[in-house]
Coordinates of C-alpha atoms and ligand atoms in Angstrom, one line a residue:
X1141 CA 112.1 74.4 127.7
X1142 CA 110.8 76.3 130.2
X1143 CA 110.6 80.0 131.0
X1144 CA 112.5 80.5 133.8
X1145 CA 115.6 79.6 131.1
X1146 CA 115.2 82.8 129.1
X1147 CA 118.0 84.6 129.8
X1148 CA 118.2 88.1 131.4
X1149 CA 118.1 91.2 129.4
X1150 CA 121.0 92.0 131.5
X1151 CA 122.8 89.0 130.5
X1152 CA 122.1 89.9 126.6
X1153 CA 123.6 93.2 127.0
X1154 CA 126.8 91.9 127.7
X1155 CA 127.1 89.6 124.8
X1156 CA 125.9 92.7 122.7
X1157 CA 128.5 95.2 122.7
X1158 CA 128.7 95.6 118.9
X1159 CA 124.9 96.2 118.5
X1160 CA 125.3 99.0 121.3
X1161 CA 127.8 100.6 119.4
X1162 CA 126.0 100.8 116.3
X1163 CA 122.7 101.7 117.6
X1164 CA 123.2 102.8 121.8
X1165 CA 122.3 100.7 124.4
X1166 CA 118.7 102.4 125.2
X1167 CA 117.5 101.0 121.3
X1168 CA 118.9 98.0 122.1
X1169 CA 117.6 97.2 124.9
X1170 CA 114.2 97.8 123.5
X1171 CA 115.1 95.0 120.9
X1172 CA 116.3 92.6 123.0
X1173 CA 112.8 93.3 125.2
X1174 CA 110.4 92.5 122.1
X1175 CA 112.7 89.8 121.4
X1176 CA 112.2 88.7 124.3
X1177 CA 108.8 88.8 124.8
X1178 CA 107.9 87.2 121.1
X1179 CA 110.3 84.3 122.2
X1180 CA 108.4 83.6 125.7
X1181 CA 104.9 83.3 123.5
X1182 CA 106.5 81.0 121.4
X1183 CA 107.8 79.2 124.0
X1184 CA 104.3 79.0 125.7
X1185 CA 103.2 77.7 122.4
X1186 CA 105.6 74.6 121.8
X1187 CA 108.2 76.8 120.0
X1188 CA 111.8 76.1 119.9
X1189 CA 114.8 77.1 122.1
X1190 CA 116.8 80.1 120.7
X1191 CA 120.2 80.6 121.8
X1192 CA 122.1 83.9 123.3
X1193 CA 123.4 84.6 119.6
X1194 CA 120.1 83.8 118.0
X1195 CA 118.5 86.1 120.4
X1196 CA 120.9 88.6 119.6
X1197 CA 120.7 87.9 115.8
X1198 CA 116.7 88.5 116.0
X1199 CA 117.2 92.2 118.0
X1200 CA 119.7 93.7 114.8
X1201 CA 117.2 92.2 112.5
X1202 CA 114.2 94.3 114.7
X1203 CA 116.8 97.2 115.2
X1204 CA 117.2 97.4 111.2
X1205 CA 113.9 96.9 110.3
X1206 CA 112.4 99.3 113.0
X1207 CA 114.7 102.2 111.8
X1208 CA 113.3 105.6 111.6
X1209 CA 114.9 107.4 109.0
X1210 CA 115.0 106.9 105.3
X1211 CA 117.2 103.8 104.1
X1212 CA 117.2 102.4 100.5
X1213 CA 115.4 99.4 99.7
X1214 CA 114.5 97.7 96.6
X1215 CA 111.6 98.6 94.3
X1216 CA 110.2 95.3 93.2
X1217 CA 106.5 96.3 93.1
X1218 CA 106.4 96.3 89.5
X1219 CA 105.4 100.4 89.6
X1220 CA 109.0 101.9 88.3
X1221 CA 108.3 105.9 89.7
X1222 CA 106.7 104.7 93.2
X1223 CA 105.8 107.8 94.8
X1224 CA 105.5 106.0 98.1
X1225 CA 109.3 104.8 97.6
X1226 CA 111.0 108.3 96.7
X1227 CA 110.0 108.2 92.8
X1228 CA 113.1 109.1 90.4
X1229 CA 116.1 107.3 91.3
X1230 CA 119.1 110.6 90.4
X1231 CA 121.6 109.8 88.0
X1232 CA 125.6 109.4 89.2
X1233 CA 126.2 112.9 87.6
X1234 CA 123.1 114.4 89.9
X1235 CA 124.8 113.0 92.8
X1236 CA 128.4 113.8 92.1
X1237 CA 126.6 117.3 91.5
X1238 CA 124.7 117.6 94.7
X1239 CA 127.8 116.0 96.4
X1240 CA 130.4 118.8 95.6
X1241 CA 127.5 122.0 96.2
X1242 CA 126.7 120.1 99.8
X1243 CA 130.5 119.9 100.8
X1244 CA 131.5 123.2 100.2
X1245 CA 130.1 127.0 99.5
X1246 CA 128.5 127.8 95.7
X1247 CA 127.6 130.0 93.3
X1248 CA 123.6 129.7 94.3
X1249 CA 122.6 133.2 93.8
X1250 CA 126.0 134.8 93.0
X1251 CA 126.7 135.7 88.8
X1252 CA 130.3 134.7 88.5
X1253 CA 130.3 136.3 85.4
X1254 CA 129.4 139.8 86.6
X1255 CA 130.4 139.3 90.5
X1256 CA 126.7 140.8 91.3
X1257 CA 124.1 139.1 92.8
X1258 CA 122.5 136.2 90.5
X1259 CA 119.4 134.2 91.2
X1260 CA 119.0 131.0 91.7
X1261 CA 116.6 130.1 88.8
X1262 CA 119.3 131.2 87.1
X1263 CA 121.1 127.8 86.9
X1264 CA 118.1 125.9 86.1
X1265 CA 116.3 128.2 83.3
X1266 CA 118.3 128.5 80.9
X1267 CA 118.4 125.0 80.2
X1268 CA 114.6 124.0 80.2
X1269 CA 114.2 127.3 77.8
X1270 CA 116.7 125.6 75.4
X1271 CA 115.4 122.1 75.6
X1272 CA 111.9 122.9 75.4
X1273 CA 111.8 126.2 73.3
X1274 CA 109.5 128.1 76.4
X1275 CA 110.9 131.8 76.9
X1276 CA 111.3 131.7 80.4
X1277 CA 110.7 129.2 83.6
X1278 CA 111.4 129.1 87.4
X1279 CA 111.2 126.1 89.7
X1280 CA 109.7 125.6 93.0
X1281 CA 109.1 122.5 95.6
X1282 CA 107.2 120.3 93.5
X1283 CA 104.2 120.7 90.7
X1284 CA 101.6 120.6 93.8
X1285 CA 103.3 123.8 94.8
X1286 CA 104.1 125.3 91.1
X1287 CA 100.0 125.0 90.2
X1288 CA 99.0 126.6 93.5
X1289 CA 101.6 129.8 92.5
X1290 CA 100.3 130.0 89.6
X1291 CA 96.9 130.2 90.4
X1292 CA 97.3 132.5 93.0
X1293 CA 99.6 134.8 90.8
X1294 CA 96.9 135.6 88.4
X1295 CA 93.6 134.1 90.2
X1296 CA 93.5 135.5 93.3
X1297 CA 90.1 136.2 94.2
X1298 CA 89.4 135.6 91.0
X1299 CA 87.1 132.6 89.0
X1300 CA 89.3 129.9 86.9
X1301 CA 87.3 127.8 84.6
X1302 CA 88.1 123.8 84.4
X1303 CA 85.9 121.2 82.8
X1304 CA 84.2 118.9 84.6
X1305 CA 86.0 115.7 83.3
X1306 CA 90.0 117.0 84.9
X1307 CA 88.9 117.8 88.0
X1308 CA 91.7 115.3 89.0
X1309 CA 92.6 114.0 92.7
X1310 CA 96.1 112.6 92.6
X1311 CA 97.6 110.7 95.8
X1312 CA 98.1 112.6 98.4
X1313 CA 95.0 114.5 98.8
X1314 CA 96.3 116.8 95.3
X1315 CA 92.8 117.9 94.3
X1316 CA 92.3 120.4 91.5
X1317 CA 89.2 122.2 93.5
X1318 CA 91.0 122.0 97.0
X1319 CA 94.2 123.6 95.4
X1320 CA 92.1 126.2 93.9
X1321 CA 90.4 126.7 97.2
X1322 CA 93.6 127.6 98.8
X1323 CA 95.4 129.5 95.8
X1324 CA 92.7 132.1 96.9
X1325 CA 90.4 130.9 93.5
X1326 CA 86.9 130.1 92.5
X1327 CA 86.8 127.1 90.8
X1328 CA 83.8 127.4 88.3
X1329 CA 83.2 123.6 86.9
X1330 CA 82.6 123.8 83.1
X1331 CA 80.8 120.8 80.8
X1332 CA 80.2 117.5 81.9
X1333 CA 82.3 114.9 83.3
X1334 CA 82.8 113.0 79.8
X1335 CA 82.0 115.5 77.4
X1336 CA 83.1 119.6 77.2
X1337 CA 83.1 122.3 74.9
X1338 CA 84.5 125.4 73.9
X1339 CA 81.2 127.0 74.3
X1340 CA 80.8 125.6 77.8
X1341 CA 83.8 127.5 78.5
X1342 CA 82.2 130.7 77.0
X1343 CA 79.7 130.6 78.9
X1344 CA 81.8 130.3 81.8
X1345 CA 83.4 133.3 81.2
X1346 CA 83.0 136.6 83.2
X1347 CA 84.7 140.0 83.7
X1348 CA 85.9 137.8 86.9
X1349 CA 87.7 135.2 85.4
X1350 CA 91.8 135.1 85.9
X1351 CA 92.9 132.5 83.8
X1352 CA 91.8 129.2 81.9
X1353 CA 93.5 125.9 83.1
X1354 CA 94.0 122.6 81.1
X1355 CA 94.5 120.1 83.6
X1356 CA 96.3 116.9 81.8
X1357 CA 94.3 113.6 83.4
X1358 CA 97.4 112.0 83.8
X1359 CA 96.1 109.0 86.0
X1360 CA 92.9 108.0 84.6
X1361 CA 91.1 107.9 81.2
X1362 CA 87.7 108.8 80.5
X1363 CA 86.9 106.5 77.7
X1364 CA 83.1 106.1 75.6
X1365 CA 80.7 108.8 74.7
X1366 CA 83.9 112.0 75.0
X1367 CA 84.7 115.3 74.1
X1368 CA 87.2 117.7 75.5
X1369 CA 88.8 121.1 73.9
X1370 CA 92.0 121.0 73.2
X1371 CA 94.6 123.1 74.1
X1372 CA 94.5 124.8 70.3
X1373 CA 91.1 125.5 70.9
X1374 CA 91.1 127.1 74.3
X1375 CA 94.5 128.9 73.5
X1376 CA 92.7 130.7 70.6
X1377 CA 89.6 131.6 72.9
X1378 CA 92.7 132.2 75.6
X1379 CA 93.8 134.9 73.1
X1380 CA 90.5 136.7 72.2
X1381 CA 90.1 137.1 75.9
X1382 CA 93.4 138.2 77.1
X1383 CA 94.0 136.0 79.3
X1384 CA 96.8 133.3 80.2
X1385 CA 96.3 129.6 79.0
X1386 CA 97.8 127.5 81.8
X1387 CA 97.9 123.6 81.6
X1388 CA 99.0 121.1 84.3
X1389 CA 101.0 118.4 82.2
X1390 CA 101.6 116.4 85.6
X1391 CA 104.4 114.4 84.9
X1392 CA 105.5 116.4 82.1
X1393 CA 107.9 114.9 79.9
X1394 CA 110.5 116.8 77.7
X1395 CA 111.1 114.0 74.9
X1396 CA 109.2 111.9 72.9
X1397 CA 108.7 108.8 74.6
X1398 CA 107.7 106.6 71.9
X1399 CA 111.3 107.2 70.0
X1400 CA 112.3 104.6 72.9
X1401 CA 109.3 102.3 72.1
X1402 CA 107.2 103.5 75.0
X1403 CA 103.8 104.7 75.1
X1404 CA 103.4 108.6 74.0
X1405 CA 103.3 111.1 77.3
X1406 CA 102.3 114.3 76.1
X1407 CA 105.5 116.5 75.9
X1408 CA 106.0 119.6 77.2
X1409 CA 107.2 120.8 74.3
X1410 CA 103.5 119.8 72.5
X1411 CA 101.7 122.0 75.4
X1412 CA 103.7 125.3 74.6
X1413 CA 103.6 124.7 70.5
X1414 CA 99.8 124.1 71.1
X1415 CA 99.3 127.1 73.0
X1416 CA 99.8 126.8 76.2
X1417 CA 101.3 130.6 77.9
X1418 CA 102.3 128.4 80.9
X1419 CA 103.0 124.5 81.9
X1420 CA 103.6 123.3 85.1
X1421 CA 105.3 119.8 85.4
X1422 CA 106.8 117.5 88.2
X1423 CA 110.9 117.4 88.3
X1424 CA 110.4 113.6 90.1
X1425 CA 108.2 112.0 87.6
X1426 CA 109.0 110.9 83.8
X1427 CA 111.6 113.6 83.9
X1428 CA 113.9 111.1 86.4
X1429 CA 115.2 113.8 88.5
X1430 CA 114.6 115.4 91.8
X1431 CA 111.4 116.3 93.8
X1432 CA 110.8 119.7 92.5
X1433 CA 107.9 122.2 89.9
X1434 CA 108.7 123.5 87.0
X1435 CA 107.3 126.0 85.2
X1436 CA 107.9 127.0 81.9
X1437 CA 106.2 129.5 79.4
X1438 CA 105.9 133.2 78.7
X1439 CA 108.9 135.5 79.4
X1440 CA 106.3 138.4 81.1
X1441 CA 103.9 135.9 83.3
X1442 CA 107.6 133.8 84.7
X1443 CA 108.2 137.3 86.1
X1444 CA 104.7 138.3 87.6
X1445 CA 105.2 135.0 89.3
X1446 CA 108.8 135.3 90.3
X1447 CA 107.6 138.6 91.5
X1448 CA 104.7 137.0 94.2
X1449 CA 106.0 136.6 97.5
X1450 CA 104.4 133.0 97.9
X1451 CA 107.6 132.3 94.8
X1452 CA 110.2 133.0 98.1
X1453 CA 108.2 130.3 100.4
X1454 CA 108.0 128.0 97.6
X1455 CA 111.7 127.8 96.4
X1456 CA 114.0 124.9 95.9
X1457 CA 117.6 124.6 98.1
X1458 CA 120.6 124.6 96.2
X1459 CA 121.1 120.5 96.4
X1460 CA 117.7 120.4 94.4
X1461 CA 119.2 122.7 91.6
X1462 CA 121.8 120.8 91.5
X1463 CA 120.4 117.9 91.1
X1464 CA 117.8 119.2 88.9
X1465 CA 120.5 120.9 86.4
X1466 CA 122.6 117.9 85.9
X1467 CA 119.6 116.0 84.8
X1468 CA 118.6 118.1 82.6
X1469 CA 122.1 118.7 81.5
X1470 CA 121.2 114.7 79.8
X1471 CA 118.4 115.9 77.8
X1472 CA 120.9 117.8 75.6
X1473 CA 121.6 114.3 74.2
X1474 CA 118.2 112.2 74.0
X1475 CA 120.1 109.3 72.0
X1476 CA 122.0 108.5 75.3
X1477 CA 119.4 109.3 77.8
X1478 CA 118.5 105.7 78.4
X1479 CA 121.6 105.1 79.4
X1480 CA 122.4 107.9 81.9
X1481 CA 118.6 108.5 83.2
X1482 CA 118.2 105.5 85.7
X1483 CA 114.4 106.7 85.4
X1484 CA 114.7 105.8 81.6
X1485 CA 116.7 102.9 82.0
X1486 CA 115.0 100.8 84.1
X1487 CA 111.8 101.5 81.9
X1488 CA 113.3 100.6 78.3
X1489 CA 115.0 97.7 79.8
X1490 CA 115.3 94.4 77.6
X1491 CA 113.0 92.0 78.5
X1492 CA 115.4 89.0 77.5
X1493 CA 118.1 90.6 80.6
X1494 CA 114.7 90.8 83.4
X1495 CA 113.7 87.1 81.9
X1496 CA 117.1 85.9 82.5
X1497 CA 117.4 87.6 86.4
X1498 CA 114.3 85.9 87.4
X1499 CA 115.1 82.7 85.9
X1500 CA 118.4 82.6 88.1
X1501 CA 116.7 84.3 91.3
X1502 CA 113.4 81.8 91.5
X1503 CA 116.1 78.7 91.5
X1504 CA 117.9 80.5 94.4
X1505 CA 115.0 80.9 95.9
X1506 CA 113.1 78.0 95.3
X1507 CA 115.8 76.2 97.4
X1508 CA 115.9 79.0 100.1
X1509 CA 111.6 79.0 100.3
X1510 CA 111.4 75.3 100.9
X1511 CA 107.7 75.6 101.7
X1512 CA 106.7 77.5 98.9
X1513 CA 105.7 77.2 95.1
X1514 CA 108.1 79.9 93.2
X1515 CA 107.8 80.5 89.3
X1516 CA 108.4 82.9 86.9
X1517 CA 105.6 84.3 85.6
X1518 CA 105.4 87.2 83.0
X1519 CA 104.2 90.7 84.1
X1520 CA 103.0 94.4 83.1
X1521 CA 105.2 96.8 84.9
X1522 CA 103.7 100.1 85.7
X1523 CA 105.2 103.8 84.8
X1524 CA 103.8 105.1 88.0
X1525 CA 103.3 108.2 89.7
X1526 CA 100.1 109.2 87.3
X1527 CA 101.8 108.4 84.3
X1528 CA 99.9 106.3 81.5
X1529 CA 97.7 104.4 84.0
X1530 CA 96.7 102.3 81.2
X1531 CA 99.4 101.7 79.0
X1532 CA 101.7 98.8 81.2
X1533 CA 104.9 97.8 79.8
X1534 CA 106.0 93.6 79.4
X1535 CA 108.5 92.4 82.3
X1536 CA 109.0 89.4 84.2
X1537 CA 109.0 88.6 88.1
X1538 CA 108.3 85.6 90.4
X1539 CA 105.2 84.8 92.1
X1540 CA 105.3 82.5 95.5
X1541 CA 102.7 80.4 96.8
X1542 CA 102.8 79.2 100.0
X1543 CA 102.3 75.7 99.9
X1544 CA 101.9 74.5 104.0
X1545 CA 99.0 76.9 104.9
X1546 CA 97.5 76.9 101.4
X1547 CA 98.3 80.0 101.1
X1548 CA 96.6 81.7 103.3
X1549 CA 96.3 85.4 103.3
X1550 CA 98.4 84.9 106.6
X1551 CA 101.4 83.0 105.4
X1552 CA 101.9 85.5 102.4
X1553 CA 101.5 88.7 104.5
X1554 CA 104.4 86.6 106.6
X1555 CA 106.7 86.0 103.7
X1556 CA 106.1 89.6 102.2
X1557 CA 107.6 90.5 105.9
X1558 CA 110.5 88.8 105.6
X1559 CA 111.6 90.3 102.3
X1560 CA 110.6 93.7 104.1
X1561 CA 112.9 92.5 106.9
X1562 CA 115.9 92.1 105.1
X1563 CA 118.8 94.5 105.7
X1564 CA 118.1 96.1 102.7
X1565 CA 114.3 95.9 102.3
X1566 CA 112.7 94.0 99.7
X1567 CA 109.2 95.5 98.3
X1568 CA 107.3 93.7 96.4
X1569 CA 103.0 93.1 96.0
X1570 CA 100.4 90.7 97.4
X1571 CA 98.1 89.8 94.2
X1572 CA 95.6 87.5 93.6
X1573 CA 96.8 85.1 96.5
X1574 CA 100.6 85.4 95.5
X1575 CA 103.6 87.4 97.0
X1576 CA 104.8 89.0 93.7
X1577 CA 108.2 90.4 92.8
X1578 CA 108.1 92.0 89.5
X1579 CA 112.2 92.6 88.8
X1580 CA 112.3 95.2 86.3
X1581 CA 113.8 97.4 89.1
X1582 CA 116.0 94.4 90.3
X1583 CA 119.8 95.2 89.2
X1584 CA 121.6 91.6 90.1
X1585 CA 120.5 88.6 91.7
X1586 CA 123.0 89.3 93.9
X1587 CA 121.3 91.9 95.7
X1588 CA 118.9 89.7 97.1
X1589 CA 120.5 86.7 97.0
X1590 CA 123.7 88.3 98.9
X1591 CA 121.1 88.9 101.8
X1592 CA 119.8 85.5 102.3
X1593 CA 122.7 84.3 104.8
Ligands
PLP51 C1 101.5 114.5 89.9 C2 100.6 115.6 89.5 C3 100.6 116.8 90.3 C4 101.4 117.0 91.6 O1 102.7 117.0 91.3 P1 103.8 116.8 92.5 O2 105.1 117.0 91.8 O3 103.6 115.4 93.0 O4 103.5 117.8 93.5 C5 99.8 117.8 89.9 N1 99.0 117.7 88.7 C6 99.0 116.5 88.0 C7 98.2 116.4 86.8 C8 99.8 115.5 88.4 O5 99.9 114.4 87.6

C-alpha cells in the first residue's frame, strides 16, 4: 500500500465524533496524528493496511492509555500495598463514609454534642485510644510528616540520638538523617551499623539532647553478628533522663498478624506496653486505610504537638478522617477484619481460590497469546510498602514466554505494554526473562478476560 493512501486527519475527524465527545477534538486530533505517524513507519516497513475504524480503534486505545489523571488499574505485581499504585485499597464502608462527608456539609470541627466548636482529631482519637490503649493521638498527612512534627516539637535545635543500624531510607527519598535535618535536629549516630548498646546511647547523651528515637527497620533486616536495645531498655534510660521515648513503627499495625497466619508485624500496641511515650505509624500501610500519620502515646506530649503550628500545615481534610474513622471503626471486631479490610483480604486469601483463577486465566490466555508459552507457576507475594521485606507469602500467577523472538527482552517489554494498554491497565513484573502476573490481587478472570475483545 502506498502512502499517499493514508487517509487525512481531516477525514478521521469526521468518522470520530464519539471520541471527540468523550475526550475534545484538540486530544483527538493528537491521537489520530501519532497514529498516524506509527502507521506510515510501518507501512514503510512492509506493515499491513489499517482501515478508517482500525485507525480510529488505535487513537481511543492511545487516548486511554495516555490519560493524565489517576484511573484504577489492576495490581498484579505480586506486591499487595504498592506504594507506586496508591497502597491500601478503602473498604466499601470508608467510601460510603467519604461519599456522604464530600456531598454535603459535616460536623468536622463542630461538637454536636455541646454545639461549640470541636476539633477535628476529635473523630479519629478516640478510637485509636480505645483500640490501642495510648492516652491520646492526633493525625496528620502521612508518617513522613507525623515523624518530622514530632521531632520538631521536642527537638528543635536540639540533638536526637539513633543507632547506627535504623538509620533507614525508605522510597521516596524518606531518610531518617534528612528528616532530622529539616525538623530543625541534630542527628547524633549512636553504635555501629550491626551492633548497639544502651551504653552507646549514654554516651550519646548531653544536656542537649531532646528526645531518644527507635526507628523500626521495617524494610530490611540486619542479620549475623547483632545487637540492638530494645525499646524496654531505652524506655527505662528514657525515664531516668526525662525525656520522651519516641519510636517510628512504619507501617504500624494494630492487631496481631499472626492470629491470621501471617508473619508477626510489630504492633502498635507492643511499642506503647514496651515503653514507647510516642509511635508514629502510616494510616496507608498494614492498617488498609487512607494516606495519613498517626500518632499515638502520652496524653501531655499529643498536646505539645497539637499545640506546634507546623500541626495546622500538616493536617488531614475531612474525606481523610472519614475514611480513616470508618476503617478503624473495623478494628473494633478483629474476627471479621479479613473480610471487610480489602488490605487484609487480599493478603489471607486462600491459595486453593488464586490456584484456581490462574488455572482458568492462563487457558484464556493461552489461546489469546498465540505466540507465547503461558503457565502457571507458583509464587511469593509481597506485603509491600516496607512491611516484612523478608517474610513473602505462597500465591499463584502466570508467567509468559515469548516464544517467536525467543524472548527477547524486547518482545516482553512489548507484551507487558499491551496489558498496560488495556482499558483498565494491567500491571504486572518482567522477571528473570518472563512477563509475570502474580493474581493474588486479581478478583475474577473476568476482569481481564472481559477486556480482551
Ligand atoms: C513508610 C515509613 C515511613 C513513611 O511513612 P509514609 O506514611 O509513607 O509517609 C516512615 N518511617 C518508616 C519506618 C516507614 O516504614
Amino acid at each position: 500500500m502506498e502512502l499517499s493512501k493514508v487517509p487525512s486527519v481531516d477525514r478521521l475527524l469526521i468518522e470520530s465524533k464519539e471520541l471527540i465527545a468523550s475526550h475534545g477534538r484538540g486530544p483527538v486530533t493528537e491521537a489520530l496524528r501519532e497514529v498516524l505517524d506509527d502507521y506510515r513507519d510501518s507501512l514503510k516497513n512492509g506493515g499491513a493496511a489499517m482501515s478508517l475504524a482500525q485507525i480510529i480503534d488505535s487513537a481511543a486505545v492511545h487516548l486511554a492509555s495516555h490519560s493524565l489523571g489517576l484511573k484504577r488499574v489492576i495490581n498484579l505485581t505480586g506486591t499487595v500495598l504498592h506504594t507506586n499504585l496508591g497502597r491500601a485499597i478503602l473498604p466499601p464502608s470508608a467510601i460510603e463514609t467519604m461519599v456522604e462527608v464530600a456531598a454535603g456539609v459535616c460536623n468536622l470541627e463542630f461538637d454536636l454534642q455541646t454545639g461549640a466548636r470541636g476539633k477535628r482529631d476529635d473523630h479519629i482519637a478516640a478510637l485509636v485510644c480505645r483500640i490501642t490503649g495510648a492516652e491520646a493521638a492526633t493525625v496528620v498527612n502521612n508518617n513522613a510528616a507525623a515523624v518530622m512534627l514530632v521531632l520538631n516539637t521536642f527537638a528543635l535545635g536540639k540533638q536526637v540520638p539513633v543507632s547506627r543500624g535504623e538509620l533507614v531510607e525508605i522510597g521516596g527519598s524518606f531518610r531518617i538523617p534528612e528528616i532530622m535535618a529539616r525538623s530543625g535536629c541534630e542527628l547524633v549516630e549512636v553504635g555501629a551499623t550491626n551492633r548497639t548498646h544502651l551504653k552507646d546511647y549514654e554516651v550519646a547523651i548531653s544536656d542537649q539532647t531532646g528526645l531518644l528515637m527507635k526507628v523500626h527497620t521495617s524494610n530490611y533486616q540486619i542479620q549475623g553478628f547483632t545487637h540492638a536495645v530494645t525499646e524496654a531498655e531505652l524506655s527505662g534510660l528514657a525515664t531516668r533522663i526525662q525525656l520522651p521515648l519516641v519510636t517510628d513503627l512504619g507501617s504500624g499495625m494494630l492487631v496481631d498478624l499472626r492470629r491470621y497466619n501471617l508473619p508477626y508485624e510489630p504492633t502498635v500496641q507492643a511499642a506503647l506496653e514496651a515503653g514507647a511515650d510516642l509511635v508514629t505509624f502510616s494510616g496507608d500501610k498494614l492498617l488498609g486505610g487512607p494516606q495519613s500519620g498517626i500518632i499515638a502515646g502520652r496524653q501531655d506530649l499529643i498536646e505539645q504537638i497539637n499545640a506546634n503550628p507546623l500541626k495546622r500545615a500538616l493536617r488531614v481534610d475531612k474525606l481523610t478522617l472519614a475514611a480513616l474513622h470508618s476503617v478503624l471503626e473495623l478494628y473494633l471486631d478483629p474476627d471479621s477484619l479479613p473480610q471487610h479490610l480489602p488490605t487484609l483480604h487480599y493478603l489471607t486469601r486462600d491459595i486453593e481460590e488464586i490456584a484456581a483463577l490462574a488455572g482458568q486465566l492462563s487457558a484464556i490466555l493461552g489461546s489469546a497469546l498465540p505466540d507465547h508459552d503461558v503457565s502457571v507457576i507458583p509464587l511469593e507475594s509481597q506485603i509491600g510498602s516496607g512491611a516484612l521485606p523478608l517474610n513473602t507469602i505462597p500465591s499463584v500467577g502466570i508467567a509468559f514466554t515469548p516464544t517467536v523472538a525467543k524472548g527477547s527482552d524486547q518482545a516482553i517489554t512489548m507484551l507487558a505494554n499491551r496489558f498496560r494498554e488495556l482499558p483498565t491497565p494491567v500491571i504486572g513484573r518482567i522477571h528473570d526473562g518472563r512477563f509475570i502476573l502474580d493474581l493474588r490481587m486479581l478478583d475474577s478472570v473476568e476482569d481481564i478476560a472481559g477486556q480482551l475483545t
